[in-house]
Each structure stands twice: as C-alpha cells, then as structure tokens.
CSV table of C-alpha atoms in Angstrom, one decimal:
chain,number,residue,atom,x,y,z
C,17,UNK,CA,-2.5,-12.8,-13.3
C,18,UNK,CA,-0.8,-13.6,-10.0
C,19,UNK,CA,2.6,-12.2,-9.1
C,20,UNK,CA,5.3,-13.7,-6.9
C,21,UNK,CA,7.6,-11.7,-4.8
C,22,UNK,CA,10.7,-13.4,-3.3
C,23,UNK,CA,12.7,-11.4,-0.7
C,24,UNK,CA,16.2,-12.8,-0.6
C,25,UNK,CA,17.6,-12.3,2.9
C,26,UNK,CA,21.3,-12.8,3.7
C,27,UNK,CA,21.3,-14.0,7.3
C,28,UNK,CA,24.5,-14.8,9.2
C,29,UNK,CA,24.4,-18.1,11.0
C,30,UNK,CA,24.2,-16.5,14.4
C,31,UNK,CA,21.0,-14.7,13.4
C,32,UNK,CA,19.0,-17.6,11.8
C,33,UNK,CA,17.1,-18.4,15.0
C,34,UNK,CA,16.3,-14.8,15.6
C,35,UNK,CA,15.0,-14.3,12.0
C,36,UNK,CA,12.8,-17.4,12.3
C,37,UNK,CA,11.4,-16.4,15.7
C,38,UNK,CA,10.6,-12.9,14.4
C,39,UNK,CA,8.7,-14.3,11.4
C,40,UNK,CA,6.8,-16.7,13.8
C,41,UNK,CA,5.9,-13.8,16.0
C,42,UNK,CA,4.5,-12.0,13.0
C,43,UNK,CA,2.3,-14.9,11.9
C,44,UNK,CA,-0.9,-13.6,10.5
C,45,UNK,CA,0.4,-10.2,9.6
C,46,UNK,CA,0.0,-10.8,5.9
C,47,UNK,CA,-2.7,-13.4,5.6
C,48,UNK,CA,-5.6,-11.0,5.9
C,49,UNK,CA,-4.3,-8.6,3.3
C,50,UNK,CA,-6.5,-8.1,0.2
C,51,UNK,CA,-5.1,-10.0,-2.8
C,52,UNK,CA,-2.7,-12.2,-0.6
C,53,UNK,CA,-2.5,-15.8,-1.9
C,54,UNK,CA,0.5,-17.5,-0.3
C,55,UNK,CA,3.5,-17.2,2.1
C,56,UNK,CA,6.5,-19.4,2.8
C,57,UNK,CA,9.7,-18.7,4.7
C,58,UNK,CA,12.4,-21.0,3.1
C,59,UNK,CA,15.5,-21.9,5.2
C,60,UNK,CA,18.7,-22.6,3.4
C,61,UNK,CA,19.9,-26.2,3.7
C,62,UNK,CA,23.4,-26.0,2.4
C,63,UNK,CA,25.7,-23.8,0.3
C,64,UNK,CA,24.2,-20.4,1.1
C,65,UNK,CA,23.2,-18.1,3.9
C,66,UNK,CA,20.2,-16.7,2.1
C,67,UNK,CA,16.6,-17.3,3.3
C,68,UNK,CA,13.8,-16.8,0.7
C,69,UNK,CA,10.6,-15.2,1.8
C,70,UNK,CA,8.1,-16.2,-0.9
C,71,UNK,CA,4.7,-14.4,-1.2
C,72,UNK,CA,2.1,-14.7,-4.0
C,73,UNK,CA,-0.4,-12.0,-4.7
C,74,UNK,CA,-3.5,-11.7,-6.9
C,75,UNK,CA,-1.9,-8.6,-8.6
C,76,UNK,CA,0.9,-6.1,-8.4
C,77,UNK,CA,-1.5,-3.6,-7.0
C,78,UNK,CA,-2.4,-5.9,-4.1
C,79,UNK,CA,1.3,-6.3,-3.3
C,80,UNK,CA,1.9,-2.5,-3.5
C,81,UNK,CA,-1.1,-1.8,-1.2
C,82,UNK,CA,0.4,-4.3,1.4
C,83,UNK,CA,3.8,-2.7,1.1
C,84,UNK,CA,2.5,0.8,1.7
C,85,UNK,CA,0.3,-0.2,4.7
C,86,UNK,CA,0.5,-3.4,6.7
C,87,UNK,CA,4.1,-4.3,5.7
C,88,UNK,CA,5.3,-0.9,7.0
C,89,UNK,CA,3.6,-1.4,10.3
C,90,UNK,CA,4.9,-4.9,10.7
C,91,UNK,CA,8.5,-3.9,10.0
C,92,UNK,CA,8.5,-0.6,11.9
C,93,UNK,CA,11.0,-0.5,14.8
C,94,UNK,CA,9.4,1.1,17.9
C,95,UNK,CA,11.0,3.0,20.7
C,96,UNK,CA,13.3,1.2,23.2
C,97,UNK,CA,11.5,-1.5,25.1
C,98,UNK,CA,10.7,-1.1,28.8
C,99,UNK,CA,13.9,-1.5,30.8
C,100,UNK,CA,15.8,0.7,28.2
C,101,UNK,CA,16.7,-2.1,25.7
C,102,UNK,CA,17.7,-0.7,22.3
C,103,UNK,CA,15.4,-1.5,19.3
C,104,UNK,CA,16.0,-4.8,17.7
C,105,UNK,CA,18.8,-4.9,15.1
C,106,UNK,CA,17.9,-6.5,11.7
C,107,UNK,CA,18.5,-10.2,11.5
C,108,UNK,CA,19.4,-10.0,7.8
C,109,UNK,CA,22.6,-8.3,6.6
C,110,UNK,CA,21.2,-7.8,3.1
C,111,UNK,CA,17.9,-8.0,1.2
C,112,UNK,CA,17.0,-8.2,-2.5
C,113,UNK,CA,13.5,-8.4,-3.9
C,114,UNK,CA,12.8,-10.6,-6.9
C,115,UNK,CA,9.5,-10.2,-8.9
C,116,UNK,CA,7.8,-12.7,-11.1
C,117,UNK,CA,4.6,-13.1,-13.0
C,118,UNK,CA,3.0,-16.5,-12.8
C,119,UNK,CA,2.9,-17.9,-16.3
C,120,UNK,CA,2.0,-21.6,-15.4
C,121,UNK,CA,0.9,-23.2,-12.2
C,122,UNK,CA,0.0,-26.8,-11.2
C,123,UNK,CA,-1.1,-28.5,-8.1
C,124,UNK,CA,-1.8,-32.1,-7.1
C,125,UNK,CA,-4.5,-33.9,-9.1
C,126,UNK,CA,-7.7,-34.4,-7.3
C-alpha cells in the first residue's frame, strides 16, 4: 500500500522565491530513490503562507530509507561558500510532516 507524506512548510512572503529556487535546484534529488512514486511542490494561492511538499512512496520503509540517506544529503548545509558567505538560512520558518496511507486512488480514464 502506498503512503503519502506531506511536509507543511510555513514560508514568509519574502522567502517564497528562495524556497522555490532551492527546490528547483534540487530537481532529481528524490526521483531515483527506491520506492519513490510522486512529488509535487504546492504553492499557496490565498489565505495561507504554507507550502505543501507532497511525496508518494511505495511503502513506509521506502520513505524511511530516503529520509535516512538521500534526504539528509540534500538538506545538509555545507561550510560557508567561497568568499566567506554564511550557510543559507532556512526559507521556511516552520515544518510539520503529515502521513497518510492511500486507501483509494483514481486517474483519468484511458
């Protein structure tokens, strides 16, 4: 049974572009992971400052394996960049992870 993980990121208005650019720069970081099925970054349209990071996995074990390996590497902040710049500060001010099991699913009819 597939599982869905939704990371709810609270992002101040002045950091939205930064967050989106960071995700774009990371494109491909999750797609080759065993058990990965889907990813979407959802931008809020109105009434909230929360982005949703939607991922779907073949199993809880596949998600945990990604969290313990590739995800850690993708989110690790390295040493200051050349020229002495400080490491990047987080674009989100808060993060909550929601977990779901897929009970029903449908797609377009062929």
